[in-house]
C-alpha cells in the first residue's frame, strides 16, 4: 500500500480554481462517503482551506489514484483542477507524509508559521475518522504531523511574533495603549475584519464597527461581539473612543482634524473621558486620516515594519523546523517500511508453527510425558531461527528502494 497526495494549493492554482475544488465540511463528508466506490482505495482524508485542497489517499495500487480523480470529476464536473488537461501535484509515500508534516507545522502556509493551519489539519483528520475512511496509515501520518507541529512551535521561533496585519495591530495597541478599551474600527473589508477579529480574541476591547453600509457594519460587529454604526455617527463615537483604526479603501480621509477637535471637546465635557491622548492607527493607502491631526498616529508602514521583523525571525527558524520535519519523515518512513513486512513476518511464523506441530506430532508418540517439554524446546528453537530471518528481512527493507516509504519522487500526474 502507498500513501498518495493529490491536490492544488495557492502556489500553483488561482483563487477561482481553488474555490471550484474546495470542500466545506458537509461536502467533504459526502465525498468521503463515496470513497468505497473507488476500487483499491483503502483510506482517504480531505484537507480543504482557502489556500489548498488536498486529498490524502492510501491505495493498493496507483490505478486507485486515477479512479479517485474520476470520482472527483463526477463530483465537480466544472472544476478545472480535475480536468485531464490540468496537472495536479502528486506526492507519494515519504514525500506525501513530509508535505503533510510541513503543512501542519506552518512551513507550507501562505503566512509562514500560521498556527491556524494545524487546526485545519485536525479537522481533516476528524472528518475522515467520522466518515470511517481513516485507517492505520493515515492515522499514523496525521498523528505524527500533529506531534511535529507541536515540536516546531515549542522548539523554534517559526510561530512567534505576529505577521498578519490584525495581529500586528493588536500587539501594537497592547504596547502603545495598554489602558485603551474603547476601539472604533472604520471599515468592513478584509483588513478591518482581520483587525477586529484579533482585537476580539483579546477579550478586553469594546469594539464599534463603522461603515457607510449599516448592514455590513452590523454583520461584522455581530461576529466580533461589538456594535455597528454608520459613518455619519462617527463623530459621536469618537468622543468616547480611546483608539480609532482606519481601514477603508477611500481616496479621501475619513477622519479629519476638525472631527477630532469636536470629539475632543465633547470627550472633555463628559465624565469618564478617555484616560490619555487618542491613539489612531491609519491602515489606509491612500491615508484614511489627516496627516496633521492631534493624536498619536501609527501608519501602515509602522505595522509593516513590525510584520517584517516578525517574518525575518520566522524565516530564520525555517532550517531548524525543516530538520524536525525531516526527522519525523524518517520515523514515519521506517514505520511504513516495517508495516509492509507484517504479512511476510506473519507468514514466517505461521509456517514455523505448522512445521513444529508436524514434527511434534511425529515425536509425541515416543515422547510420552516429555511431550510438553519437547514442544517448548521446538518452539524456542523455531523462534530463535525466525528471529534472525526477521532481523535480516527488516535490514533489507530499510535499504531497499522498492519498498513502501523508499525514496519517493515528487511528480505530476495527468488525470
CSV table of C-alpha atoms in Angstrom, one decimal:
chain,number,residue,atom,x,y,z
A,1,UNK,CA,0.0,0.0,0.0
A,2,UNK,CA,1.1,3.5,-0.7
A,3,UNK,CA,0.3,6.9,0.7
A,4,UNK,CA,-0.6,9.3,-2.2
A,5,UNK,CA,-1.3,13.0,-2.1
A,6,UNK,CA,-3.2,14.8,-4.9
A,7,UNK,CA,-4.2,18.4,-4.8
A,8,UNK,CA,-3.8,22.1,-5.6
A,9,UNK,CA,-2.6,25.0,-3.5
A,10,UNK,CA,-2.1,28.8,-3.6
A,11,UNK,CA,1.3,28.4,-5.3
A,12,UNK,CA,0.0,26.7,-8.4
A,13,UNK,CA,-3.7,27.5,-8.7
A,14,UNK,CA,-5.5,30.8,-8.9
A,15,UNK,CA,-8.3,31.6,-6.5
A,16,UNK,CA,-11.2,30.7,-8.8
A,17,UNK,CA,-9.7,27.2,-9.5
A,18,UNK,CA,-9.2,26.6,-5.7
A,19,UNK,CA,-12.8,27.7,-5.0
A,20,UNK,CA,-14.2,25.4,-7.6
A,21,UNK,CA,-12.4,22.4,-5.9
A,22,UNK,CA,-13.0,23.5,-2.3
A,23,UNK,CA,-14.9,21.3,0.1
A,24,UNK,CA,-16.7,22.5,3.2
A,25,UNK,CA,-17.5,20.1,6.0
A,26,UNK,CA,-20.8,18.7,4.5
A,27,UNK,CA,-19.3,18.4,1.0
A,28,UNK,CA,-16.2,16.6,2.4
A,29,UNK,CA,-18.4,14.2,4.3
A,30,UNK,CA,-20.4,13.4,1.2
A,31,UNK,CA,-17.4,12.8,-0.9
A,32,UNK,CA,-15.7,10.6,1.7
A,33,UNK,CA,-18.9,8.6,1.9
A,34,UNK,CA,-18.4,7.7,-1.7
A,35,UNK,CA,-14.8,6.6,-1.2
A,36,UNK,CA,-16.0,3.0,-1.2
A,37,UNK,CA,-16.8,3.3,-4.9
A,38,UNK,CA,-13.1,3.6,-5.7
A,39,UNK,CA,-11.5,0.1,-6.2
A,40,UNK,CA,-8.2,-0.2,-4.5
A,41,UNK,CA,-8.7,2.8,-2.2
A,42,UNK,CA,-8.2,1.9,1.5
A,43,UNK,CA,-8.2,5.2,3.3
A,44,UNK,CA,-8.9,8.9,2.5
A,45,UNK,CA,-8.9,12.3,4.0
A,46,UNK,CA,-9.6,15.8,2.6
A,47,UNK,CA,-7.8,18.9,3.7
A,48,UNK,CA,-9.6,21.9,2.2
A,49,UNK,CA,-8.9,25.5,3.1
A,50,UNK,CA,-8.9,28.9,1.3
A,51,UNK,CA,-5.3,28.2,0.2
A,52,UNK,CA,-5.4,24.5,-0.7
A,53,UNK,CA,-7.5,21.4,-1.4
A,54,UNK,CA,-5.5,18.2,-0.8
A,55,UNK,CA,-6.6,14.6,-0.9
A,56,UNK,CA,-4.6,12.1,1.2
A,57,UNK,CA,-5.2,8.6,-0.1
A,58,UNK,CA,-3.9,5.1,0.9
A,59,UNK,CA,-4.1,2.9,-2.2
A,60,UNK,CA,-3.3,-0.7,-3.0
A,61,UNK,CA,-2.0,0.4,-6.4
A,62,UNK,CA,-1.6,3.6,-8.4
A,63,UNK,CA,-4.7,2.9,-10.5
A,64,UNK,CA,-6.8,3.8,-7.5
A,65,UNK,CA,-5.5,7.3,-7.5
A,66,UNK,CA,-6.6,7.7,-11.1
A,67,UNK,CA,-10.0,6.3,-10.1
A,68,UNK,CA,-10.2,8.9,-7.3
A,69,UNK,CA,-9.7,11.6,-10.0
A,70,UNK,CA,-12.6,10.1,-12.0
A,71,UNK,CA,-14.8,10.3,-8.8
A,72,UNK,CA,-13.8,14.0,-8.4
A,73,UNK,CA,-14.7,14.7,-12.0
A,74,UNK,CA,-18.2,13.3,-11.4
A,75,UNK,CA,-18.5,15.2,-8.2
A,76,UNK,CA,-17.2,18.5,-9.6
A,77,UNK,CA,-17.6,18.4,-13.4
A,78,UNK,CA,-16.9,22.1,-13.8
A,79,UNK,CA,-13.7,22.3,-11.7
A,80,UNK,CA,-10.8,22.8,-14.0
A,81,UNK,CA,-8.4,21.2,-11.4
A,82,UNK,CA,-10.0,17.8,-12.2
A,83,UNK,CA,-9.8,18.3,-16.0
A,84,UNK,CA,-7.4,15.9,-17.8
A,85,UNK,CA,-5.6,19.0,-19.2
A,86,UNK,CA,-4.9,20.2,-15.7
A,87,UNK,CA,-1.9,18.8,-13.9
A,88,UNK,CA,-2.3,18.0,-10.2
A,89,UNK,CA,0.7,17.9,-7.9
A,90,UNK,CA,1.4,14.4,-6.7
A,91,UNK,CA,3.4,13.2,-3.7
A,92,UNK,CA,4.0,9.5,-2.9
A,93,UNK,CA,4.8,7.8,0.5
A,94,UNK,CA,7.6,9.7,2.3
A,95,UNK,CA,7.1,12.8,0.1
A,96,UNK,CA,3.4,12.8,0.9
A,97,UNK,CA,4.0,12.4,4.6
A,98,UNK,CA,6.6,15.1,4.5
A,99,UNK,CA,4.3,17.5,2.8
A,100,UNK,CA,1.6,16.9,5.4
A,101,UNK,CA,4.1,17.4,8.2
A,102,UNK,CA,5.3,20.7,6.7
A,103,UNK,CA,1.7,21.9,6.2
A,104,UNK,CA,0.7,21.2,9.8
A,105,UNK,CA,3.9,22.9,11.1
A,106,UNK,CA,3.2,26.1,9.1
A,107,UNK,CA,6.1,25.7,6.7
A,108,UNK,CA,3.9,25.5,3.6
A,109,UNK,CA,1.3,28.1,4.5
A,110,UNK,CA,0.6,31.4,2.8
A,111,UNK,CA,1.6,33.1,6.0
A,112,UNK,CA,4.8,31.4,7.2
A,113,UNK,CA,4.3,29.8,10.6
A,114,UNK,CA,0.5,30.2,10.5
A,115,UNK,CA,-0.9,28.3,13.5
A,116,UNK,CA,-4.4,28.1,12.1
A,117,UNK,CA,-3.3,25.5,9.6
A,118,UNK,CA,-2.7,22.9,12.2
A,119,UNK,CA,-6.3,23.3,13.4
A,120,UNK,CA,-7.5,22.8,9.8
A,121,UNK,CA,-5.4,19.6,9.5
A,122,UNK,CA,-7.0,18.4,12.7
A,123,UNK,CA,-10.5,19.0,11.2
A,124,UNK,CA,-9.5,16.9,8.2
A,125,UNK,CA,-8.4,14.1,10.5
A,126,UNK,CA,-11.7,14.3,12.4
A,127,UNK,CA,-13.8,14.3,9.3
A,128,UNK,CA,-12.0,11.2,8.0
A,129,UNK,CA,-12.4,9.4,11.3
A,130,UNK,CA,-16.1,10.2,11.5
A,131,UNK,CA,-16.6,9.1,7.9
A,132,UNK,CA,-14.9,5.8,8.5
A,133,UNK,CA,-12.1,6.4,5.9
A,134,UNK,CA,-9.3,6.8,8.4
A,135,UNK,CA,-7.1,3.7,8.7
A,136,UNK,CA,-3.8,2.9,10.3
A,137,UNK,CA,-1.6,4.6,7.7
A,138,UNK,CA,-3.4,8.0,7.7
A,139,UNK,CA,-3.9,7.8,11.5
A,140,UNK,CA,-0.1,7.4,11.9
A,141,UNK,CA,0.7,10.1,9.4
A,142,UNK,CA,-1.7,12.7,10.9
A,143,UNK,CA,-0.7,11.9,14.5
A,144,UNK,CA,2.9,12.4,13.6
A,145,UNK,CA,2.0,15.6,11.8
A,146,UNK,CA,0.4,16.9,15.0
A,147,UNK,CA,3.4,15.9,17.0
A,148,UNK,CA,6.0,17.6,14.7
A,149,UNK,CA,3.9,20.7,14.5
A,150,UNK,CA,3.9,20.9,18.3
A,151,UNK,CA,7.7,20.4,18.4
A,152,UNK,CA,8.2,23.1,15.8
A,153,UNK,CA,6.2,25.7,17.8
A,154,UNK,CA,7.8,24.7,21.1
A,155,UNK,CA,11.4,24.4,19.9
A,156,UNK,CA,11.7,27.0,17.1
A,157,UNK,CA,10.7,30.6,16.5
A,158,UNK,CA,8.6,29.7,13.5
A,159,UNK,CA,5.3,30.6,15.1
A,160,UNK,CA,6.5,33.6,17.2
A,161,UNK,CA,5.5,37.2,16.7
A,162,UNK,CA,2.7,38.5,14.5
A,163,UNK,CA,2.8,38.6,10.8
A,164,UNK,CA,-0.8,39.4,9.9
A,165,UNK,CA,-1.9,43.0,9.9
A,166,UNK,CA,-4.6,42.3,12.5
A,167,UNK,CA,-2.1,40.5,14.8
A,168,UNK,CA,0.4,43.3,14.5
A,169,UNK,CA,-2.2,46.0,15.2
A,170,UNK,CA,-3.4,44.1,18.3
A,171,UNK,CA,0.2,43.8,19.5
A,172,UNK,CA,1.0,47.4,18.8
A,173,UNK,CA,-2.0,48.6,20.8
A,174,UNK,CA,-1.1,46.3,23.7
A,175,UNK,CA,2.3,48.0,23.8
A,176,UNK,CA,1.4,51.6,22.9
A,177,UNK,CA,-2.0,51.9,24.6
A,178,UNK,CA,-2.3,49.3,27.4
A,179,UNK,CA,-5.1,51.1,29.1
A,180,UNK,CA,-7.2,51.5,25.9
A,181,UNK,CA,-10.6,49.7,25.9
A,182,UNK,CA,-12.9,51.6,23.6
A,183,UNK,CA,-11.9,51.0,19.9
A,184,UNK,CA,-13.7,52.2,16.8
A,185,UNK,CA,-12.8,50.5,13.5
A,186,UNK,CA,-13.7,52.3,10.3
A,187,UNK,CA,-14.2,49.8,7.5
A,188,UNK,CA,-15.6,46.3,7.0
A,189,UNK,CA,-13.1,44.9,4.4
A,190,UNK,CA,-10.5,42.2,4.7
A,191,UNK,CA,-8.1,44.3,6.7
A,192,UNK,CA,-10.8,45.7,9.1
A,193,UNK,CA,-12.1,42.2,9.6
A,194,UNK,CA,-8.7,40.8,10.4
A,195,UNK,CA,-8.1,43.6,12.9
A,196,UNK,CA,-11.5,43.3,14.5
A,197,UNK,CA,-11.1,39.5,15.0
A,198,UNK,CA,-7.6,39.8,16.5
A,199,UNK,CA,-8.8,42.5,18.9
A,200,UNK,CA,-11.9,40.5,19.8
A,201,UNK,CA,-9.7,37.5,20.7
A,202,UNK,CA,-8.1,39.6,23.4
A,203,UNK,CA,-11.4,39.9,25.1
A,204,UNK,CA,-10.7,43.4,26.7
A,205,UNK,CA,-11.9,45.8,24.0
A,206,UNK,CA,-15.3,47.4,23.5
A,207,UNK,CA,-15.5,47.4,19.7
A,208,UNK,CA,-17.5,49.7,17.4
A,209,UNK,CA,-17.5,48.9,13.6
A,210,UNK,CA,-18.2,52.0,11.5
A,211,UNK,CA,-19.1,51.8,7.8
A,212,UNK,CA,-21.1,53.5,5.1
A,213,UNK,CA,-23.2,50.3,5.0
A,214,UNK,CA,-25.1,49.7,8.2
A,215,UNK,CA,-25.8,46.1,7.3
A,216,UNK,CA,-22.1,45.2,6.8
A,217,UNK,CA,-21.1,47.1,10.0
A,218,UNK,CA,-23.7,45.2,12.0
A,219,UNK,CA,-22.7,41.9,10.4
A,220,UNK,CA,-19.0,42.2,11.3
A,221,UNK,CA,-19.9,43.7,14.7
A,222,UNK,CA,-22.1,40.6,15.5
A,223,UNK,CA,-19.2,38.3,14.7
A,224,UNK,CA,-16.8,40.1,17.0
A,225,UNK,CA,-19.1,40.9,19.8
A,226,UNK,CA,-19.3,44.7,19.1
A,227,UNK,CA,-21.8,47.2,17.8
A,228,UNK,CA,-22.3,48.6,14.3
A,229,UNK,CA,-22.5,52.2,13.3
A,230,UNK,CA,-22.7,54.3,10.1
A,231,UNK,CA,-20.2,57.0,9.1
A,232,UNK,CA,-22.4,59.9,10.0
A,233,UNK,CA,-22.3,58.7,13.6
A,234,UNK,CA,-18.5,58.6,13.6
A,235,UNK,CA,-18.2,61.9,15.4
A,236,UNK,CA,-20.4,60.7,18.3
A,237,UNK,CA,-18.3,57.5,18.7
A,238,UNK,CA,-15.0,59.5,18.5
A,239,UNK,CA,-15.9,61.3,21.7
A,240,UNK,CA,-15.7,58.1,23.7
A,241,UNK,CA,-13.0,56.2,21.8
A,242,UNK,CA,-9.6,55.5,23.1
A,243,UNK,CA,-8.4,54.2,19.8
A,244,UNK,CA,-9.6,54.8,16.2
A,245,UNK,CA,-8.5,52.4,13.4
A,246,UNK,CA,-8.9,53.5,9.8
A,247,UNK,CA,-9.1,50.5,7.4
A,248,UNK,CA,-11.0,51.6,4.3
A,249,UNK,CA,-10.2,52.0,0.6
A,250,UNK,CA,-11.4,55.5,0.4
A,251,UNK,CA,-9.4,58.1,-1.6
A,252,UNK,CA,-10.0,60.9,0.9
A,253,UNK,CA,-9.5,61.0,4.6
A,254,UNK,CA,-12.5,59.8,6.7
A,255,UNK,CA,-11.0,61.2,9.9
A,256,UNK,CA,-10.2,64.9,9.8
A,257,UNK,CA,-8.6,67.4,12.3
A,258,UNK,CA,-12.0,69.2,12.7
A,259,UNK,CA,-13.8,66.0,13.6
A,260,UNK,CA,-11.2,65.1,16.2
A,261,UNK,CA,-11.3,68.6,17.6
A,262,UNK,CA,-15.1,68.4,18.1
A,263,UNK,CA,-14.8,64.9,19.5
A,264,UNK,CA,-12.1,66.0,21.9
A,265,UNK,CA,-14.2,68.9,23.2
A,266,UNK,CA,-17.2,66.5,23.7
A,267,UNK,CA,-15.0,64.0,25.5
A,268,UNK,CA,-13.6,66.6,27.9
A,269,UNK,CA,-17.1,67.7,28.8
A,270,UNK,CA,-18.1,64.2,29.8
A,271,UNK,CA,-17.4,62.4,33.0
A,272,UNK,CA,-15.1,59.4,32.5
A,273,UNK,CA,-13.5,60.7,29.3
A,274,UNK,CA,-10.5,58.9,27.7
A,275,UNK,CA,-7.6,58.4,30.1
A,276,UNK,CA,-4.9,59.7,27.7
A,277,UNK,CA,-4.4,61.1,24.2
A,278,UNK,CA,-6.3,59.5,21.4
A,279,UNK,CA,-4.4,56.7,19.5
A,280,UNK,CA,-5.1,56.5,15.8
A,281,UNK,CA,-4.0,53.6,13.6
A,282,UNK,CA,-4.2,54.5,9.9
A,283,UNK,CA,-4.1,51.4,7.7
A,284,UNK,CA,-5.3,53.1,4.6
A,285,UNK,CA,-3.4,53.6,1.3
A,286,UNK,CA,-4.3,56.4,0.5
A,287,UNK,CA,-4.4,57.6,4.1
A,288,UNK,CA,-7.7,57.4,6.0
A,289,UNK,CA,-6.6,60.1,8.4
A,290,UNK,CA,-5.4,63.8,8.0
A,291,UNK,CA,-1.7,63.9,8.4
A,292,UNK,CA,-1.9,66.9,10.8
A,293,UNK,CA,-4.4,65.6,13.4
A,294,UNK,CA,-3.7,66.0,17.1
A,295,UNK,CA,-3.3,62.4,18.1
A,296,UNK,CA,-0.8,59.6,18.4
A,297,UNK,CA,-0.7,58.1,15.0
A,298,UNK,CA,0.6,54.7,13.7
A,299,UNK,CA,0.5,54.2,9.9
A,300,UNK,CA,0.5,51.1,7.8
A,301,UNK,CA,4.3,51.5,7.5
A,302,UNK,CA,4.7,51.1,11.2
A,303,UNK,CA,2.6,48.0,11.2
A,304,UNK,CA,4.5,46.6,8.2
A,305,UNK,CA,7.8,47.2,10.0
A,306,UNK,CA,6.5,45.0,12.8
A,307,UNK,CA,5.4,42.4,10.3
A,308,UNK,CA,8.8,42.4,8.6
A,309,UNK,CA,10.6,42.0,11.9
A,310,UNK,CA,8.4,39.0,12.9
A,311,UNK,CA,8.7,37.5,9.4
A,312,UNK,CA,12.5,37.8,9.5
A,313,UNK,CA,12.6,35.9,12.8
A,314,UNK,CA,10.3,33.2,11.4
A,315,UNK,CA,12.4,32.8,8.3
A,316,UNK,CA,15.5,32.3,10.4
A,317,UNK,CA,13.7,29.4,12.1
A,318,UNK,CA,12.9,27.6,8.9
A,319,UNK,CA,16.1,25.4,8.8
A,320,UNK,CA,15.5,24.2,12.3
A,321,UNK,CA,11.9,23.5,11.6
A,322,UNK,CA,12.8,21.6,8.4
A,323,UNK,CA,15.2,19.4,10.4
A,324,UNK,CA,12.4,18.5,12.7
A,325,UNK,CA,10.1,17.7,9.8
A,326,UNK,CA,12.8,15.6,8.1
A,327,UNK,CA,13.4,13.6,11.2
A,328,UNK,CA,9.7,12.9,11.5
A,329,UNK,CA,9.6,11.8,7.9
A,330,UNK,CA,12.4,9.3,8.6
A,331,UNK,CA,10.5,8.0,11.5
A,332,UNK,CA,7.3,7.6,9.5
A,333,UNK,CA,9.2,6.0,6.6
A,334,UNK,CA,10.8,3.4,8.9
A,335,UNK,CA,7.3,2.6,10.4
A,336,UNK,CA,5.8,2.4,6.9
A,337,UNK,CA,8.5,0.1,5.6
A,338,UNK,CA,8.2,-2.2,8.6
A,339,UNK,CA,4.5,-2.3,8.4
A,340,UNK,CA,4.9,-3.6,4.8
A,341,UNK,CA,6.8,-6.5,6.3
A,342,UNK,CA,4.0,-7.6,8.6
A,343,UNK,CA,2.4,-10.1,6.1
A,344,UNK,CA,5.8,-11.7,5.4
A,345,UNK,CA,6.6,-11.9,9.1
A,346,UNK,CA,3.2,-13.4,10.0
A,347,UNK,CA,3.7,-15.9,7.2
A,348,UNK,CA,7.1,-16.9,8.5
A,349,UNK,CA,5.8,-17.6,12.0
A,350,UNK,CA,2.7,-19.4,10.6
A,351,UNK,CA,4.9,-21.8,8.6
A,352,UNK,CA,7.2,-22.3,11.6
A,353,UNK,CA,4.3,-23.2,13.7
A,354,UNK,CA,3.0,-25.7,11.1
A,355,UNK,CA,6.4,-27.4,10.8
A,356,UNK,CA,6.8,-27.5,14.6
A,357,UNK,CA,3.4,-29.1,15.0
A,358,UNK,CA,4.1,-31.6,12.3
A,359,UNK,CA,7.4,-32.6,13.9
A,360,UNK,CA,5.9,-32.7,17.3
A,361,UNK,CA,3.1,-35.0,16.1
A,362,UNK,CA,5.6,-37.5,14.9
A,363,UNK,CA,7.6,-37.4,18.1
A,364,UNK,CA,4.8,-37.2,20.7
A,365,UNK,CA,4.0,-40.9,20.4
A,366,UNK,CA,7.5,-41.8,21.6
A,367,UNK,CA,7.9,-38.8,24.0
A,368,UNK,CA,5.1,-39.7,26.4
A,369,UNK,CA,5.1,-37.3,29.4
A,370,UNK,CA,8.0,-35.4,27.8
A,371,UNK,CA,5.8,-34.0,25.0
A,372,UNK,CA,5.2,-30.7,26.7
A,373,UNK,CA,8.9,-30.1,27.3
A,374,UNK,CA,9.6,-31.2,23.7
A,375,UNK,CA,7.0,-28.8,22.3
A,376,UNK,CA,8.5,-25.9,24.3
A,377,UNK,CA,12.0,-26.7,23.1
A,378,UNK,CA,10.8,-26.9,19.5
A,379,UNK,CA,9.0,-23.5,19.8
A,380,UNK,CA,12.1,-21.9,21.3
A,381,UNK,CA,14.4,-23.2,18.6
A,382,UNK,CA,11.9,-22.1,15.9
A,383,UNK,CA,11.6,-18.6,17.3
A,384,UNK,CA,15.4,-18.2,17.6
A,385,UNK,CA,15.8,-19.2,13.9
A,386,UNK,CA,13.0,-16.9,12.8
A,387,UNK,CA,14.4,-14.0,14.8
A,388,UNK,CA,17.5,-14.0,12.7
A,389,UNK,CA,15.4,-14.2,9.5
A,390,UNK,CA,13.1,-11.3,10.6
A,391,UNK,CA,16.1,-9.1,11.5
A,392,UNK,CA,17.6,-9.8,8.1
A,393,UNK,CA,14.3,-9.0,6.4
A,394,UNK,CA,13.9,-5.7,8.2
A,395,UNK,CA,17.5,-4.7,7.5
A,396,UNK,CA,17.0,-5.5,3.8
A,397,UNK,CA,13.8,-3.5,3.7
A,398,UNK,CA,15.4,-0.5,5.3
A,399,UNK,CA,17.7,-0.1,2.4
A,400,UNK,CA,15.6,-1.5,-0.4
A,401,UNK,CA,14.4,1.3,-2.8
A,402,UNK,CA,11.4,-0.6,-3.9
A,403,UNK,CA,9.7,-0.9,-0.6
A,404,UNK,CA,6.9,1.5,0.6
A,405,UNK,CA,8.4,4.6,2.1
A,406,UNK,CA,11.6,4.3,0.0
A,407,UNK,CA,12.9,7.3,-2.0
A,408,UNK,CA,9.6,8.8,-3.2
A,409,UNK,CA,9.7,11.2,-6.2
A,410,UNK,CA,7.7,14.4,-6.4
A,411,UNK,CA,6.0,14.2,-9.8
A,412,UNK,CA,2.9,15.4,-11.6
A,413,UNK,CA,0.1,13.3,-12.9
A,414,UNK,CA,-2.2,13.9,-15.7
A,415,UNK,CA,-5.6,12.7,-14.6
